[in-house]
Coordinates of C-alpha atoms in Angstrom, one line a residue:
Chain A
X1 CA 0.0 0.0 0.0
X2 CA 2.8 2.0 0.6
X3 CA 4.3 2.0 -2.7
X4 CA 0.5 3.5 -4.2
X5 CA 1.2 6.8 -6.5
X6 CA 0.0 9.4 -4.0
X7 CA -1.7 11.3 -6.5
X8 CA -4.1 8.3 -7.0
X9 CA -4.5 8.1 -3.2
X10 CA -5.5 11.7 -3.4
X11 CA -7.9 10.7 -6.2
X12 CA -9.6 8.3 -4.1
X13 CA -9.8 10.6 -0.8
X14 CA -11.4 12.7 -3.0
X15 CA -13.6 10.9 -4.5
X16 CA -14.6 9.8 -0.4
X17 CA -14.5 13.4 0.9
X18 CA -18.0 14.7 2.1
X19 CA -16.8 17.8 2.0
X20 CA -13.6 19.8 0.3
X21 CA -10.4 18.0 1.0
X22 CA -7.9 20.2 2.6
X23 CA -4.4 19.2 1.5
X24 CA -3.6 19.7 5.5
X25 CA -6.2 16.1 5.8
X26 CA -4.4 14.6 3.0
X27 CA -1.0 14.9 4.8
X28 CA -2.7 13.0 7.6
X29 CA -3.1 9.9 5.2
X30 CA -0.2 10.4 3.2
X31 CA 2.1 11.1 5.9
X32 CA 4.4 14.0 7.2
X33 CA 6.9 13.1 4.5
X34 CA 4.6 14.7 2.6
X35 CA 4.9 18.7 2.1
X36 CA 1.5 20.4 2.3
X37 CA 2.5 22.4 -0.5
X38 CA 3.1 19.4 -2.3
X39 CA 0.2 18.5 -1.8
X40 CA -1.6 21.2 -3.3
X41 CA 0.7 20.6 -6.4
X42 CA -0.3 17.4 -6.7
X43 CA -4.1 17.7 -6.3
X44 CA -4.0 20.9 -9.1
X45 CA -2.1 18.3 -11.1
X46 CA -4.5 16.4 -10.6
X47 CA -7.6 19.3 -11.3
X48 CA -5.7 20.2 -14.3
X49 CA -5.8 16.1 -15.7
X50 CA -9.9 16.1 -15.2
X51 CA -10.2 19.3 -17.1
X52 CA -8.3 18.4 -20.2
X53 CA -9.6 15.0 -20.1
X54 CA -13.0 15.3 -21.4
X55 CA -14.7 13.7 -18.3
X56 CA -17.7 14.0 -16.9
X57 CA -16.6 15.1 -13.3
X58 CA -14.3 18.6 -12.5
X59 CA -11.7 19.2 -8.7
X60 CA -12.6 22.5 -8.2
X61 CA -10.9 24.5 -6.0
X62 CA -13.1 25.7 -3.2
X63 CA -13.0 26.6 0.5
X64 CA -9.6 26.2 1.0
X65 CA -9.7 22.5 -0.1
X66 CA -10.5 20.3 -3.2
X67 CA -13.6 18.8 -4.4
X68 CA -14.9 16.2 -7.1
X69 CA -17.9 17.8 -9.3
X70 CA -19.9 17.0 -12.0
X71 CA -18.8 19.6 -15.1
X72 CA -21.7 22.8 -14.8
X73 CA -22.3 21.8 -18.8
X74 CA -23.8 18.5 -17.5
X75 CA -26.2 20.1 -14.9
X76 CA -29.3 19.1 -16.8
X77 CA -28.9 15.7 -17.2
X78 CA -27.4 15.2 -13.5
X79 CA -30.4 17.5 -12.4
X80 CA -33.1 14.9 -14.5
X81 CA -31.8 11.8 -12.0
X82 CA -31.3 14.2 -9.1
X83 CA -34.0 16.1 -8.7
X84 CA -35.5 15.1 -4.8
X85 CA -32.5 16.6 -3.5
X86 CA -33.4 20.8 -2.0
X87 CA -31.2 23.3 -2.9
X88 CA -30.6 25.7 -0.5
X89 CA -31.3 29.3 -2.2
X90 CA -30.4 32.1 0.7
X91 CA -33.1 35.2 0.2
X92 CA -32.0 39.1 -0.6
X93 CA -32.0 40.4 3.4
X94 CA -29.8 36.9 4.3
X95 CA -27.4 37.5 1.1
X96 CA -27.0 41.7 1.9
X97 CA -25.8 40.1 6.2
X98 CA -23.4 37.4 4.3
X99 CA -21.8 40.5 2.4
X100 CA -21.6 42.6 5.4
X101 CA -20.1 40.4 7.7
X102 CA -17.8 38.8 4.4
X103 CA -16.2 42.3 4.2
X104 CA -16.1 43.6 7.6
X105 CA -15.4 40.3 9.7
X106 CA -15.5 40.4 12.2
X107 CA -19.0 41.9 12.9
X108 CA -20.9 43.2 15.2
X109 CA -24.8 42.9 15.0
X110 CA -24.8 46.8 15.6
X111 CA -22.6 47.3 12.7
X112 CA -24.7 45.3 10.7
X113 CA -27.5 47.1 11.5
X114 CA -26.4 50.7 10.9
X115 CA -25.4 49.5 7.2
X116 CA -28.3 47.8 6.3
X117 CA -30.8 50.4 8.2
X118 CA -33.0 47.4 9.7
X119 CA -33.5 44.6 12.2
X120 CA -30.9 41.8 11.4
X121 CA -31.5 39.3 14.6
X122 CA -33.9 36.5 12.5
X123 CA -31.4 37.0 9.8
X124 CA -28.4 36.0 11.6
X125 CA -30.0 33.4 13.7
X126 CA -30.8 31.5 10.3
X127 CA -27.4 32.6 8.6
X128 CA -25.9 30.4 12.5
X129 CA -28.8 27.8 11.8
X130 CA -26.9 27.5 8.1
X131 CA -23.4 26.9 9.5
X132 CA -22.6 30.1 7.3
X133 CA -21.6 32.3 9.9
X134 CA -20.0 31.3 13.6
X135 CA -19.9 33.6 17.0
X136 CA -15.7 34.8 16.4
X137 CA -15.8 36.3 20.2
X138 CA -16.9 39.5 22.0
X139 CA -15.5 43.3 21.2
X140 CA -13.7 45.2 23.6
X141 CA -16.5 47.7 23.7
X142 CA -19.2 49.0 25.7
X143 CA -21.5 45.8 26.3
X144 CA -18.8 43.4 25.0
X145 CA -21.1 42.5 21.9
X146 CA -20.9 39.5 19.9
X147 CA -18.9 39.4 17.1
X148 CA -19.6 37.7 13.4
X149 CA -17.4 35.6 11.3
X150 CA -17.9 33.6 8.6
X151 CA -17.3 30.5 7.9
X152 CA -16.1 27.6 5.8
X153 CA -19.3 26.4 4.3
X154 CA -19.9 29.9 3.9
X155 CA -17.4 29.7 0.9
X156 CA -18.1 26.6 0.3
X157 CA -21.9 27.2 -0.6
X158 CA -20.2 30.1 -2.4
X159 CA -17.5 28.1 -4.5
X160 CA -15.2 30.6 -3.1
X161 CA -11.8 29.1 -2.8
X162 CA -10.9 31.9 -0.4
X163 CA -12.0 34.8 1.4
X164 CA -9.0 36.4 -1.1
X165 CA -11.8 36.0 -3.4
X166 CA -14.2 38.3 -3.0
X167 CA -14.0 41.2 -5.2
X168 CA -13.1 44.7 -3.5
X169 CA -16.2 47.2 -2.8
X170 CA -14.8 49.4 -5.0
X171 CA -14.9 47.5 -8.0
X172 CA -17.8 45.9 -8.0
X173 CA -19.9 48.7 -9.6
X174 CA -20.5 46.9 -13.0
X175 CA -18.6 43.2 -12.6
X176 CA -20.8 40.7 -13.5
X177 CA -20.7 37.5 -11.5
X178 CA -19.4 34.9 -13.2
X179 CA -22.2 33.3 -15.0
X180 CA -22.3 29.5 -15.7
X181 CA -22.9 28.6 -19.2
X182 CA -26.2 28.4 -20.7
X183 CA -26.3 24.8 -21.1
X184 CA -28.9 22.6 -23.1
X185 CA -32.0 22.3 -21.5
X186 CA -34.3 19.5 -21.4
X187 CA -37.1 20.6 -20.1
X188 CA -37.9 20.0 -16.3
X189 CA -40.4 19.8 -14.9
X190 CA -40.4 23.6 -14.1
X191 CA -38.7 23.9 -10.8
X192 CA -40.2 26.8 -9.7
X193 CA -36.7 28.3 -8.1
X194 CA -36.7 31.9 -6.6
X195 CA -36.4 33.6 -3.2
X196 CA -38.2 36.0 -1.6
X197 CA -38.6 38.0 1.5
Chain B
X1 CA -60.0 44.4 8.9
X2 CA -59.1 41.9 11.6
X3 CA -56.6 40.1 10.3
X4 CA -53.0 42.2 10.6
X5 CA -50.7 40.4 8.6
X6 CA -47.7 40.1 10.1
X7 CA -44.7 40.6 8.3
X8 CA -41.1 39.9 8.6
X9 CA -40.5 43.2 7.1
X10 CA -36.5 42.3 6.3
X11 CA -36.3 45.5 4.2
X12 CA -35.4 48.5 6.0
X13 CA -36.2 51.8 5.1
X14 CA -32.7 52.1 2.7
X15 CA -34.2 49.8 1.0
X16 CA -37.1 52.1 0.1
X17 CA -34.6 54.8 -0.6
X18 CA -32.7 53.1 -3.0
X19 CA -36.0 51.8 -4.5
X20 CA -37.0 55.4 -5.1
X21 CA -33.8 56.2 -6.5
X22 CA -34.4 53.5 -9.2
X23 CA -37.4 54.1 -9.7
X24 CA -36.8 57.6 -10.6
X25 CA -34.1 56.9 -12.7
X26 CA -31.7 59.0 -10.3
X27 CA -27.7 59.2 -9.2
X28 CA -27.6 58.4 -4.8
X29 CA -25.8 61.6 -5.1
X30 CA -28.0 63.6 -6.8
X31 CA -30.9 62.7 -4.6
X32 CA -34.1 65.9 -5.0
X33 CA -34.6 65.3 -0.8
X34 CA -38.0 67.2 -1.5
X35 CA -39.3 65.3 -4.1
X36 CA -37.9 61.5 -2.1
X37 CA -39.5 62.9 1.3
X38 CA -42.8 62.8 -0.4
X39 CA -42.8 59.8 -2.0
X40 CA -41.5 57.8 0.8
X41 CA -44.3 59.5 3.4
X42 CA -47.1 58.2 0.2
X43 CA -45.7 54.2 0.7
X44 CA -45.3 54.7 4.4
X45 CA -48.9 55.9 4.5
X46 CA -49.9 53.2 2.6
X47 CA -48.0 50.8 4.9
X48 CA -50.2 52.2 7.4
X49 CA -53.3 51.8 6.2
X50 CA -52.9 48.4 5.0
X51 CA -52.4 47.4 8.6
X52 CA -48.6 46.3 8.0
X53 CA -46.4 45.8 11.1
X54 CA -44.2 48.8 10.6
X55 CA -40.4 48.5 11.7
X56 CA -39.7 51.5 13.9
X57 CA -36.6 52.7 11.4
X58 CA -39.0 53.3 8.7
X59 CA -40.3 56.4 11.1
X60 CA -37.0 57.3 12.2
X61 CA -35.8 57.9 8.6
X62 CA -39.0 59.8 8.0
X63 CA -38.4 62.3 10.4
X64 CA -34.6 62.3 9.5
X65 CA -36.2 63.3 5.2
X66 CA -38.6 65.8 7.1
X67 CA -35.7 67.5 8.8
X68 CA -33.5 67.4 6.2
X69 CA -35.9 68.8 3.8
X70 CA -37.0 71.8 5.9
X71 CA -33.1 72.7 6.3
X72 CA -33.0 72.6 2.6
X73 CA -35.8 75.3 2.7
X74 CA -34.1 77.6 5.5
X75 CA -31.3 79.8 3.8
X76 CA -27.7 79.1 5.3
X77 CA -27.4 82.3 7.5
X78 CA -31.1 80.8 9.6
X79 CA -29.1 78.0 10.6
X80 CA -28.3 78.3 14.2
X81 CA -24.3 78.1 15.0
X82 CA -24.7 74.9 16.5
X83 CA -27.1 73.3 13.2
X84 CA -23.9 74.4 11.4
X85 CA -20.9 72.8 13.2
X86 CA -23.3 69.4 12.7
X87 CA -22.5 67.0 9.8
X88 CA -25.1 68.0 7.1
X89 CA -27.6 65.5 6.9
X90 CA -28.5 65.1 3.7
X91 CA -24.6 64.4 3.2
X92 CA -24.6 62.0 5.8
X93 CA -27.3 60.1 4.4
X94 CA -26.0 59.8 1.1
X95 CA -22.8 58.6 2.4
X96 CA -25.1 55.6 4.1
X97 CA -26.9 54.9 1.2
X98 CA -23.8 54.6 -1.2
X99 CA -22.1 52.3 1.8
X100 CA -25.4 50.1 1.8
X101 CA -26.1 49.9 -2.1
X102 CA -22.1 48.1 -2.5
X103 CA -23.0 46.2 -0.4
X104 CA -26.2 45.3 -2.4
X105 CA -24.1 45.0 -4.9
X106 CA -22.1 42.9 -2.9
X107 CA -24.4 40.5 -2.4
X108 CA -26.1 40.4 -6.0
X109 CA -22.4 39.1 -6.6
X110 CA -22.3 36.2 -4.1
X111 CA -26.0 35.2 -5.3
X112 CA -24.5 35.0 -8.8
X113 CA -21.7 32.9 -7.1
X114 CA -23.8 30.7 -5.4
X115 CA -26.2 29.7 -9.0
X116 CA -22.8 29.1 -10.4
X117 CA -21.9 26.8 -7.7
X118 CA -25.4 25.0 -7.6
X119 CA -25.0 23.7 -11.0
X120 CA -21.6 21.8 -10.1
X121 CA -23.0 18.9 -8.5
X122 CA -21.3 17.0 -5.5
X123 CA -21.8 13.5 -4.4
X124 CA -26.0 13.5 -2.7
X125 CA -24.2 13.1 0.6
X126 CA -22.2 16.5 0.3
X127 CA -24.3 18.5 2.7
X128 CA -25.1 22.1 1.4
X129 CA -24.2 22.2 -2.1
X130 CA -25.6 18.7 -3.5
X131 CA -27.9 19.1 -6.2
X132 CA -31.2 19.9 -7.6
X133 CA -32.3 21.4 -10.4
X134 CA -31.2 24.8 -10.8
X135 CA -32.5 25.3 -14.4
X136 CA -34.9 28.3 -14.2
X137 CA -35.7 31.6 -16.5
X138 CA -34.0 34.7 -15.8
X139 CA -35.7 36.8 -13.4
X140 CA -35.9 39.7 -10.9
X141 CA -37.2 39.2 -7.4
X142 CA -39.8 41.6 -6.5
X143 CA -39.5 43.5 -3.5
X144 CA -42.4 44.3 -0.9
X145 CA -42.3 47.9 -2.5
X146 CA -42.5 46.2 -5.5
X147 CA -45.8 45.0 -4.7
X148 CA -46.9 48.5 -3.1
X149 CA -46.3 49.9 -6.4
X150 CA -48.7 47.4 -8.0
X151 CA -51.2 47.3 -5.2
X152 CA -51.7 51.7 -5.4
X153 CA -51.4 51.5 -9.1
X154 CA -54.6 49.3 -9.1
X155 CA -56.1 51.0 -6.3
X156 CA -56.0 54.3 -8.1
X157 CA -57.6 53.0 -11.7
X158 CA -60.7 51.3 -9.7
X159 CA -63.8 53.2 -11.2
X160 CA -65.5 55.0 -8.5
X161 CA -68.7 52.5 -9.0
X162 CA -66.4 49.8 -7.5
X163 CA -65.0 51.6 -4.7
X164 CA -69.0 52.2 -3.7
X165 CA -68.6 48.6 -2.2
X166 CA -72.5 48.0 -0.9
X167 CA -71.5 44.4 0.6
X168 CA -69.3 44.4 3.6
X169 CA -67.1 41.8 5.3
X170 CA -67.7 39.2 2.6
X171 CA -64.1 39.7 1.7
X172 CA -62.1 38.1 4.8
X173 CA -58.1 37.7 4.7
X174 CA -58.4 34.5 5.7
X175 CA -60.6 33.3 2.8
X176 CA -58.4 35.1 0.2
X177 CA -55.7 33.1 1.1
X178 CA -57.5 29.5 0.7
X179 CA -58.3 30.7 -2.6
X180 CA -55.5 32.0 -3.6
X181 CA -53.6 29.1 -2.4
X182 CA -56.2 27.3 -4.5
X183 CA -55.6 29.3 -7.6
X184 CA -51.9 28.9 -7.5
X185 CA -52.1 25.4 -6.8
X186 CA -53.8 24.9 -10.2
X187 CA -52.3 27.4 -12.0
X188 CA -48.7 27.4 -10.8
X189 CA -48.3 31.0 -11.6
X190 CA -50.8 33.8 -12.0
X191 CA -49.8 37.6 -12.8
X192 CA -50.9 39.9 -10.0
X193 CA -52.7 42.6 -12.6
X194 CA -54.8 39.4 -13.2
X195 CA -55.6 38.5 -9.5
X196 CA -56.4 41.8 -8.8
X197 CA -58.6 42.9 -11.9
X198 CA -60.3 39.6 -10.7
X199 CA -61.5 41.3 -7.3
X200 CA -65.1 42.7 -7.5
X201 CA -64.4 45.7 -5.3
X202 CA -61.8 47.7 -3.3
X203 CA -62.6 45.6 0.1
X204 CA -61.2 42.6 -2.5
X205 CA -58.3 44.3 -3.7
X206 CA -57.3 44.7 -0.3
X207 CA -58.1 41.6 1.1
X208 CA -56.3 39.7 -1.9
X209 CA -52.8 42.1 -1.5
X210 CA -53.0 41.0 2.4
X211 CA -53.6 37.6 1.6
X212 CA -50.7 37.9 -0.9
X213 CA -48.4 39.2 1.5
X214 CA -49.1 36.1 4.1
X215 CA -48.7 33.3 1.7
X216 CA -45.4 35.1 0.7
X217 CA -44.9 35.0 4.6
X218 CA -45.1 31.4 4.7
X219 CA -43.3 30.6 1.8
X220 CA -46.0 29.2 -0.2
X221 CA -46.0 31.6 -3.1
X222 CA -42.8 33.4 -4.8
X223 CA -43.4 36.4 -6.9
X224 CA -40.8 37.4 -9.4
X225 CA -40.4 40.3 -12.2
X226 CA -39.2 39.5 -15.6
X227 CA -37.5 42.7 -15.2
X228 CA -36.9 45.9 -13.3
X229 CA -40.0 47.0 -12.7
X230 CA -41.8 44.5 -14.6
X231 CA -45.4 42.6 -14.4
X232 CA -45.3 40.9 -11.2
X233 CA -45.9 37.2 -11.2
X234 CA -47.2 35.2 -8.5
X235 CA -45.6 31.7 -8.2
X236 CA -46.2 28.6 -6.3
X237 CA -43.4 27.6 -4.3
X238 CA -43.0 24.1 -5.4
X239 CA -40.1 23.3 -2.6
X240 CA -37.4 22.4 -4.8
X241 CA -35.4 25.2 -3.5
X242 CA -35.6 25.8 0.5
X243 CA -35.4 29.6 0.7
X244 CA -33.3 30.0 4.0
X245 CA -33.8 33.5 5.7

């Protein structure tokens, strides 16, 4: 077992991984002779093999880890044998939080609240509820009040490989996110998928 | 009418201000406090009236237009010493509402983000971002002032015959909303022009917009925009998406 090409091993603990690998978990397996950055190497190697090879699945890069995908261009045919499973959609109020606490982590609920100009309590109790966000610690202020971070399934739900990421304030004015492709659609049985407040 | 609908109001009264500024086609700098004032004191009467649980901030930032607009009217040398060593106002306010509307923008960005990630499917188990079908049409949410628009917009074309309503009471909140859960349930989606043009009088209108606004509340209908400003559509939340928050 020993003598196993590690990049196949990393295959495999991919392929296993509930959630995205971090190379820091694959030096567990692999061993400390095993450089973390290494690691990495290996696994966008790897990434960079599924890509050019015309497969079905993608490793995409994403919350500070790895993680085996179906290709976005196969979404409606994955989506046809798939489609019990809920996809969780966060509304307008919940998304405007994220941001805020995303740029100014960490937040306090106060802070939140003079941007946004309204109540934010329900919205951060579901944004905990979600695993997005996490309770950081307390501010050395008057009251000591809570303070907001988020998290790692918070880029994960985002496909953000890291908080690096997110595009400056300043120059959002105008980017357009980045768009999957418009793939072929058979037609569904019309999922009726929106948010609202 | 009995029934106050109680809303989880999550939009703040920014939110109305940057709605206006839309809606008027206008820069956050270049904001006509006069003109805004008004406008916002006409949905936040209509709030009123319909009965809707008002957040506290939306008054607040009413008397914080009202103020500002009467300084406007005073020439500079009225202003009291102390009124002048204070940050102006109306500067202060657009400063807030530029801050809030990147992060708007902010979070129009992750939402892309996240449709872009819900169409990379990972193994059922995967927790948060396994799949489901995230094919849909391209739309714009509509906002509650969204649906104000709409509601005055209809309320103001009724012919006086219909707001003569003879028959009282027949119209009950709570009836609307088994019928319009009905309608929706065999319709899947039904434009709000039509629902209300539907309504025999004004008590209906009413009673059909607060009906509206609960199932919305519960999560059982969805209304989108094909665009900015757009007919509204009302939509049966099938439950293939949860909508968290």
């Amino acid at each position: 077992m020993s003598e196993a090409d590690p990049k196949r091993i990393l295959e495999a603990l991919l392929f296993v991984s509930e959630k995205p690998l971090l190379a820091a978990q694959a030096q567990e397996v692999l061993g400390a002779s095993f450089e973390v950055s290494q690691i990495r190497q290996l696994l966008t190697e790897l990434s960079q093999e599924y890509a050019e090879g015309r497969r079905g699945l993608r490793i995409l890069e994403v919350a500070e880890g790895f993680q085996l995908v179906t290709d976005p261009e196969l979404a409606p045919f994955v989506s046809k044998l798939n489609r019990r499973v809920k996809t969780v959609r966060l509304t307008r109020p919940s998304l405007e939080t994220l941001a805020v606490i995303a740029y100014r982590q960490p937040a306090t609920r106060a802070e939140i609240e003079q941007i946004r100009g309204v109540d934010v309590s329900g919205v951060l109790e579901t944004l905990l509820k979600l695993n997005f966000i996490r309770v950081s610690g307390r501010k050395e202020a008057v009251g000591r009040p809570i303070l907001y971070s988020t998290t790692r399934e918070f880029m994960e739900h985002f496909g953000l490989k890291s908080l690096e990421d997110l595009p400056s304030l300043e120059d959002l004015k105008g980017i357009v996110p980045p768009q999957p492709l418009p793939a072929p659609q058979p037609q569904n049985d019309t999922a009726s998928t929106a948010q609202t407040d | 009418m009995a029934y106050k609908v109680k809303l989880e109001i999550f939009e703040g009264p920014l939110d109305l201000l940057l709605y206006l500024v839309k809606q008027n086609h206008l820069e956050i700098t270049q904001i006509p406090i006069a003109q805004v004032t008004d406008q916002y004191l006409k949905y936040l009467e209509l709030m009123q009236a319909l009965d809707l649980d008002i957040a506290g901030e939306f008054l607040v930032m009413a008397a914080t237009l009202m103020q500002i607009k009467s300084r406007s009217l005073l020439p500079p040398d009225q202003l009291t010493p102390a009124e002048l060593e204070e940050p102006d106002p109306a500067q202060e306010l657009i400063q807030r509402l530029m801050e809030y509307s990147r992060f708007k923008e902010a979070a129009q960005w992750l939402s892309g983000m996240e449709q872009g990630r819900q169409i990379q499917f990972t193994r059922p188990s995967a927790g948060s971002a396994a799949g489901a079908p995230a094919l849909e049409e391209e739309y714009v949410e509509a906002s509650l002032f969204d649906l104000l628009t709409a509601f005055s917009q209809f309320m103001g074309s009724l012919t006086p015959e219909m707001v003569h309503e003879v028959i009282r009471d027949e119209f009950t909140v709570e009836g609307r909303i088994a019928a319009l859960k009905e309608l929706i349930q065999e319709k899947e989606r039904v434009s709000l022009q039509e629902l209300f043009s539907k309504a025999a009088g004004k008590l209906e209108v009413v009673a059909t917009f607060l009906a509206l606004l609960e199932l919305i509340r519960q999560k059982a209908a969805l209304v989108r925009q094909s665009q900015l400003f757009g007919e509204i559509w009302v939509i049966r939340n099938t439950g293939s998406v949860e909508v968290a928050g």
